[in-house]
Protein backbone atom coordinates (compact mmCIF):
# COMPACT_ATOMS: atom_id res chain seq x y z
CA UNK A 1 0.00 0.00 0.00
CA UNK A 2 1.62 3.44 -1.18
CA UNK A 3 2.53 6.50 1.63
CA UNK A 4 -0.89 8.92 1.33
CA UNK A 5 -0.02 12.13 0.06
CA UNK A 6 -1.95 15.27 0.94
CA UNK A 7 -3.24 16.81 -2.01
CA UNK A 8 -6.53 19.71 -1.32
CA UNK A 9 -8.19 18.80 -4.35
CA UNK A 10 -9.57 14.87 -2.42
CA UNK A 11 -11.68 17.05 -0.17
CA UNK A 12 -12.93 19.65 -2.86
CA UNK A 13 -16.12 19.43 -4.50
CA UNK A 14 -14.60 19.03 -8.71
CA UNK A 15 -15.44 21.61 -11.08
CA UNK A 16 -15.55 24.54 -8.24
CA UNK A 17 -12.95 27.14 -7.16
CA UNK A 18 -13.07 29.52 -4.75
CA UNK A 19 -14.73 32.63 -5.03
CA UNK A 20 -11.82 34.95 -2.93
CA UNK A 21 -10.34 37.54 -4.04
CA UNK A 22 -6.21 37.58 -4.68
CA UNK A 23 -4.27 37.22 -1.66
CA UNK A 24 -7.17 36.29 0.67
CA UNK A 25 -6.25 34.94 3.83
CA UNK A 26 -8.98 32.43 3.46
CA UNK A 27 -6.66 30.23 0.99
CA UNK A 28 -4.48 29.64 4.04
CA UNK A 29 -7.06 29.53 6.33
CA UNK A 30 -8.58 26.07 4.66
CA UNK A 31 -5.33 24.56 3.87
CA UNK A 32 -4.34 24.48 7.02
CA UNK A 33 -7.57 22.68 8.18
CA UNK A 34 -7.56 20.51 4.98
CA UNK A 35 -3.98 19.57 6.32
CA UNK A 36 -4.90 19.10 9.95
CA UNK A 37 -8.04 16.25 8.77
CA UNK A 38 -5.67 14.43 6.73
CA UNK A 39 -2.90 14.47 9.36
CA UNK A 40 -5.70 13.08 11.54
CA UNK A 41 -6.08 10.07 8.72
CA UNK A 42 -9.29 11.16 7.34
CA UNK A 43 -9.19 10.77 3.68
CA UNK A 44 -12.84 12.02 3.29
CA UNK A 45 -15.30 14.07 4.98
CA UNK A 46 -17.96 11.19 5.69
CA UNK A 47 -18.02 11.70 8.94
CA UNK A 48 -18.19 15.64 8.93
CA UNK A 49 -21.06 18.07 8.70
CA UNK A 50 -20.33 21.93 8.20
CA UNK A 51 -22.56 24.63 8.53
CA UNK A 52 -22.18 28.23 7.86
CA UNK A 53 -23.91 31.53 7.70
CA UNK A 54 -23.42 34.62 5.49
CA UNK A 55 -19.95 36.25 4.81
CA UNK A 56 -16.36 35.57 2.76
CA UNK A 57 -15.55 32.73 5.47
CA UNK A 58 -18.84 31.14 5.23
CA UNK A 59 -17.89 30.48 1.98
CA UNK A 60 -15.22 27.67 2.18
CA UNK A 61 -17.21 24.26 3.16
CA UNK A 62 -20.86 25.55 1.18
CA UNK A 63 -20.34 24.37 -1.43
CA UNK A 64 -16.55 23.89 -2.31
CA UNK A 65 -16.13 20.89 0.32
CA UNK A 66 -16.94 17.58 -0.87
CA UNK A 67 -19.20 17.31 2.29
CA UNK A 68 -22.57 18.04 3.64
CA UNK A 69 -22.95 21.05 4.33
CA UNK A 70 -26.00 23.37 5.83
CA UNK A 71 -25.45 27.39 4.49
CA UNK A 72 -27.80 29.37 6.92
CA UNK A 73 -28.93 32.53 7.61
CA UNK A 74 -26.56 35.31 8.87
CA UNK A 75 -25.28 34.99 12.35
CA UNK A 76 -27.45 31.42 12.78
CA UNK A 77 -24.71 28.88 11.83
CA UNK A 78 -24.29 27.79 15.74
CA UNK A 79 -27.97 27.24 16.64
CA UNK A 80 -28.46 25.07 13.73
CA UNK A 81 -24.92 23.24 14.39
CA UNK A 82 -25.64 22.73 17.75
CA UNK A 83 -29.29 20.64 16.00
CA UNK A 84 -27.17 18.45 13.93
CA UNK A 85 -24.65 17.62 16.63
CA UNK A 86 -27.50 16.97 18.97
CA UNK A 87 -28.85 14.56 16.75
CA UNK A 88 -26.07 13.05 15.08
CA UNK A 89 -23.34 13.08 17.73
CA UNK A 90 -21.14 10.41 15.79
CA UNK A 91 -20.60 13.73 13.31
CA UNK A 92 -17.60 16.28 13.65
CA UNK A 93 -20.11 19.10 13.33
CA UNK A 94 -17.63 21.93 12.40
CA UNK A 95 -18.69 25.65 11.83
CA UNK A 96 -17.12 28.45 9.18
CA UNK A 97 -17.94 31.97 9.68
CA UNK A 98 -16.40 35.58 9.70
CA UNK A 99 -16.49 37.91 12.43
CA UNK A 100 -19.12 39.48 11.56
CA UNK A 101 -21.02 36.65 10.81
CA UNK A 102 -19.75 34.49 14.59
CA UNK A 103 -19.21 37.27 16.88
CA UNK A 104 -21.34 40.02 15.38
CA UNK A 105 -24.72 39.22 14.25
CA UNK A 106 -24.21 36.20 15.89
CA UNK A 107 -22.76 36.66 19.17
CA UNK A 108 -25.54 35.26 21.24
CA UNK A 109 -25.36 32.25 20.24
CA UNK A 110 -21.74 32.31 20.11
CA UNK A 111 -21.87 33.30 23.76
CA UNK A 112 -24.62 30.42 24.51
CA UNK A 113 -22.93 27.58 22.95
CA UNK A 114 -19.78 28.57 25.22
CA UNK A 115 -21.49 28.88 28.10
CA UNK A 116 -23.25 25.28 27.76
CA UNK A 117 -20.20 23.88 26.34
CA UNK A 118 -21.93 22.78 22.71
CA UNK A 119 -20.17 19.57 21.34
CA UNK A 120 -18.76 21.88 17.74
CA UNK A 121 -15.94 23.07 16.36
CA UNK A 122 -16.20 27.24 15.25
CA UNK A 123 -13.37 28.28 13.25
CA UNK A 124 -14.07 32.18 12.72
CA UNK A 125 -11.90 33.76 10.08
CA UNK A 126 -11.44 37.48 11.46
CA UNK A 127 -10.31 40.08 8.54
CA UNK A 128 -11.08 42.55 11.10
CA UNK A 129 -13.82 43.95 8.93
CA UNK A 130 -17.19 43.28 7.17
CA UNK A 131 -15.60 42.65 4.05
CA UNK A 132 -18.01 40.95 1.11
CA UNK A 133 -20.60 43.77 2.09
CA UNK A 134 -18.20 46.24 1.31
CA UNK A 135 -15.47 47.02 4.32
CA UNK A 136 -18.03 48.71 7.61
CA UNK A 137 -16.33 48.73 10.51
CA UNK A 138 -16.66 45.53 12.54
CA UNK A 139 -16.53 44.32 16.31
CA UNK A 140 -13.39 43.28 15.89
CA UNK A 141 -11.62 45.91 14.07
CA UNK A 142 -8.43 47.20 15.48
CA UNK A 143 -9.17 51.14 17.12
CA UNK A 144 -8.42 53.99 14.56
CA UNK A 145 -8.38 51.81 11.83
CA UNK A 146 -10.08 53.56 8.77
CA UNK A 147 -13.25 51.67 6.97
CA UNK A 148 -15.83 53.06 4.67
CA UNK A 149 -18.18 53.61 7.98
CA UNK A 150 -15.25 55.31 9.76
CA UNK A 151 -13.39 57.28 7.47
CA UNK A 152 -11.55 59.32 10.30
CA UNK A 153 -10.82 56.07 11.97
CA UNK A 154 -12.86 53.42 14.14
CA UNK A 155 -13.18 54.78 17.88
CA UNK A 156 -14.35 51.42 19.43
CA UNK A 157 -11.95 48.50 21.14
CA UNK A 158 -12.06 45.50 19.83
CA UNK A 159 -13.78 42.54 20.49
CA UNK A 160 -11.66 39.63 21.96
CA UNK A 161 -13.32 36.73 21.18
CA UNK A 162 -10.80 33.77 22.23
CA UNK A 163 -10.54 35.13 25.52
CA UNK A 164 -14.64 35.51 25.62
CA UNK A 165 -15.35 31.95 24.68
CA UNK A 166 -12.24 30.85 27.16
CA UNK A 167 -14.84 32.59 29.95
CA UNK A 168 -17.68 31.81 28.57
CA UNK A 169 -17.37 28.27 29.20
CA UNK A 170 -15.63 26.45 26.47
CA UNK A 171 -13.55 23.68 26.23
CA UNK A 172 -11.27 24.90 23.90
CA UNK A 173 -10.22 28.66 22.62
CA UNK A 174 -7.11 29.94 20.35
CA UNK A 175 -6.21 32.31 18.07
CA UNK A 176 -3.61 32.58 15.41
CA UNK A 177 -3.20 34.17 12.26
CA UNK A 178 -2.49 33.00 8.78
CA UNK A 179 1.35 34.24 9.19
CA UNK A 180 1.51 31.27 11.59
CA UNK A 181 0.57 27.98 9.01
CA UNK A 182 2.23 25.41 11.06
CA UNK A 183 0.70 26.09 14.25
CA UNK A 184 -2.43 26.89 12.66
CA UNK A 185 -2.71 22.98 11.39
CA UNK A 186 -1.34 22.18 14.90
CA UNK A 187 -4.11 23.74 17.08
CA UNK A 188 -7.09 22.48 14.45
CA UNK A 189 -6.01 19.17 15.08
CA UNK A 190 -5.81 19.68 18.69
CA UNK A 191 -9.79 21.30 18.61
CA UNK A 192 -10.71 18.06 16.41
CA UNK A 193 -9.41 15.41 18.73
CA UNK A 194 -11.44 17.14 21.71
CA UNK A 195 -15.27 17.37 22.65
CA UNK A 196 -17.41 20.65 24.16
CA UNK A 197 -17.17 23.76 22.44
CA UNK A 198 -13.92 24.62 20.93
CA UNK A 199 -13.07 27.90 19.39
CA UNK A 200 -10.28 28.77 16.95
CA UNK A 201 -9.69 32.22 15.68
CA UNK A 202 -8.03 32.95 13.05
CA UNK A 203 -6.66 36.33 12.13
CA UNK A 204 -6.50 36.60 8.40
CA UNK A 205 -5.82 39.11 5.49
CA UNK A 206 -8.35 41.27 3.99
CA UNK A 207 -6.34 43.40 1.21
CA UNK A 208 -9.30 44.32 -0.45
CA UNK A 209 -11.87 45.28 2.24
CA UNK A 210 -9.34 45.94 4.86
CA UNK A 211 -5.63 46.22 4.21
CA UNK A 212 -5.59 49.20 1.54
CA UNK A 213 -7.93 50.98 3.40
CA UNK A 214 -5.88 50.41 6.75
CA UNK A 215 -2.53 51.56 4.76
CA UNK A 216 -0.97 48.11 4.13
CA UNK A 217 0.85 48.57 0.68
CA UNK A 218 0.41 44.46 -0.01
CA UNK A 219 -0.26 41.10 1.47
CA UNK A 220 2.87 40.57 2.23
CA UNK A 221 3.08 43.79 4.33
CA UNK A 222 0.02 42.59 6.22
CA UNK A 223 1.73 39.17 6.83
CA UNK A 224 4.33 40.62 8.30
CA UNK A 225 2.59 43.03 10.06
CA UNK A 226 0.49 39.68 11.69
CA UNK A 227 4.14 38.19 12.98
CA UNK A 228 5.37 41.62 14.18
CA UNK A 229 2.31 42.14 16.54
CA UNK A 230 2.03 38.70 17.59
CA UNK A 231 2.21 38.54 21.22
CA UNK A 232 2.05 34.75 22.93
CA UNK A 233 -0.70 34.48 25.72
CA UNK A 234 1.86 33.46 28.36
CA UNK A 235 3.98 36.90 27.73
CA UNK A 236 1.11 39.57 27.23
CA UNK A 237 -0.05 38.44 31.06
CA UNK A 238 3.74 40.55 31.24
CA UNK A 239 2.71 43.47 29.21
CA UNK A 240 0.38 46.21 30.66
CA UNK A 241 -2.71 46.65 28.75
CA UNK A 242 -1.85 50.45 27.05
CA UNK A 243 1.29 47.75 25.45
CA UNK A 244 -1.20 45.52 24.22
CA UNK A 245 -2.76 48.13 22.43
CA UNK A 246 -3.37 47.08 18.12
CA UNK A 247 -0.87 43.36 19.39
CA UNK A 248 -2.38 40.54 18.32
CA UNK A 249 -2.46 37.62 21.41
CA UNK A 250 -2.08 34.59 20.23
CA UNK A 251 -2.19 30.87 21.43
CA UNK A 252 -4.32 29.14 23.57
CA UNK A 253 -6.52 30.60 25.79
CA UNK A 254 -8.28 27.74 27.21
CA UNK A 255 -7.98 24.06 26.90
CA UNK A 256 -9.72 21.67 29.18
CA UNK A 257 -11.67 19.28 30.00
CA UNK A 258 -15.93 20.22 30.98
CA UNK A 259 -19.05 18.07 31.02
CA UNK A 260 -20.40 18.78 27.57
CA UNK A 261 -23.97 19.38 26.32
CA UNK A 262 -24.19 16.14 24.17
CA UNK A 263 -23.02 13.92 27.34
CA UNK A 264 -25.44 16.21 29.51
CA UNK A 265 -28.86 15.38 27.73
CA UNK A 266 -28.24 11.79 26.35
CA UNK A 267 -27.52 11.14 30.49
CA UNK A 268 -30.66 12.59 31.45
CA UNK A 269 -32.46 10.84 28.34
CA UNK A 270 -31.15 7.50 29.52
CA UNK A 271 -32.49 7.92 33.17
CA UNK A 272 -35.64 9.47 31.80
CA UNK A 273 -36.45 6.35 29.96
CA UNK A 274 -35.63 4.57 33.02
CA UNK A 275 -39.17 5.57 34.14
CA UNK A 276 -41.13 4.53 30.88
């Protein structure tokens, strides 16, 4: 039997190609999980299920992964998710989204399924911007950044949203960014090998929405910008917050072990029907 090879195009639906623009972060973004499955010896996705909602990331499993897939509404990937896993808990139910999409329109549920410790994987893609609807400022856009809603510069903080699902509940929370490939792939197959909610953020490149607007003369400015500001969890607990000011924390925030939801209702189904 010959040594399996990785090759993208086994887990692609034929005929399709991605819809990003040049230089999109989200080509890196998918790679890296395509990598991570096949590292973990799947050579399909039979037993995976995505779902996704509205935005650039939601784009990547629906329809371009040879796998079923649910595309929902915007900001209601994680309710219907948390349905499938719920009734199919053999699945790897695993969710796509942008920020906008996870921890904007979306963010109580995102907040929920934390909190109750929801048997899924969320990968959130954050270009720091609403970028297919045409670059409005975001939660999670850095302060003073420039978007076509603030043209003198955003004057909110950003949302941290590894750190919020790491105290919301979950069993799992990261972030990285696409400057960081290899322990990208790493921390995806850490999230797949685990149960409860896991989160993984990934910071990615925008240049058309984001990075000309934000004064980034190319991608590979922005990519270097990513490693520059990349502070590791353990050292920004050093740094005083003014410091961590437009620095990107990366690493794990959270990893654990919680009683998840799935485990919580099939135990009380099994002593409810104790009493039938």
């Amino acid at each position: 039997m010959g040594e399996r090879t990785f090759s993208p195009i086994n887990y692609l639906r034929p005929g399709l190609r991605f819809p990003f623009c040049p230089g999109c972060g989200l080509y890196a973004l998918s790679d890296a999980f395509l990598r991570a499955v096949f590292e973990l010896g799947y050579d399909d996705f039979r037993r995976f299920c995505f779902v996704s909602g509205i935005g650039c990331s939601s784009w990547i499993p629906s329809p371009y992964y040879l796998a079923d897939s649910v595309h929902t509404l915007h900001g209601r990937s994680i309710p219907v998710a948390t349905s499938i896993k719920l009734l199919k808990p053999e699945l790897h139910v695993v969710v796509f989204g942008g920020d906008g999409d996870i921890v904007g329109i979306g963010m109580g549920h995102f907040i929920h399924a934390a909190r109750r410790n929801t048997d899924i994987l969320v990968i959130m893609g954050n270009n720091m911007i609403y970028g297919m609807t045409g670059g409005q400022v975001a939660p999670t856009t850095p302060l003073k950044t420039r978007t076509t809603t603030t043209p003198y510069g955003s004057f909110e903080h950003p949302l941290d949203a590894a750190r919020l699902a790491a105290m919301a509940g979950a069993n799992y929370s990261a972030r990285w960014t696409t400057a960081h490939s290899k322990e990208l792939k790493e921390c995806f197959k850490k999230a797949l090998q685990m149960d409860g909610f896991r989160f993984v953020e990934v910071v990615t490149q925008c240049p058309t929405a984001y990075g000309r607007r934000a004064g980034f003369k190319d991608i590979g400015e922005m990519l270097r910008w990513f490693r520059k500001n990349a502070v590791l969890v353990a050292e920004a607990g050093k740094i005083g917050e003014e410091e961590l000011e437009g620095k990107i924390v990366v690493g794990e925030f959270i990893h654990r072990r919680r009683l998840t939801l799935v485990e919580s209702v099939y135990a009380v189904l099994k002593e409810a029907q104790k009493d039938v």
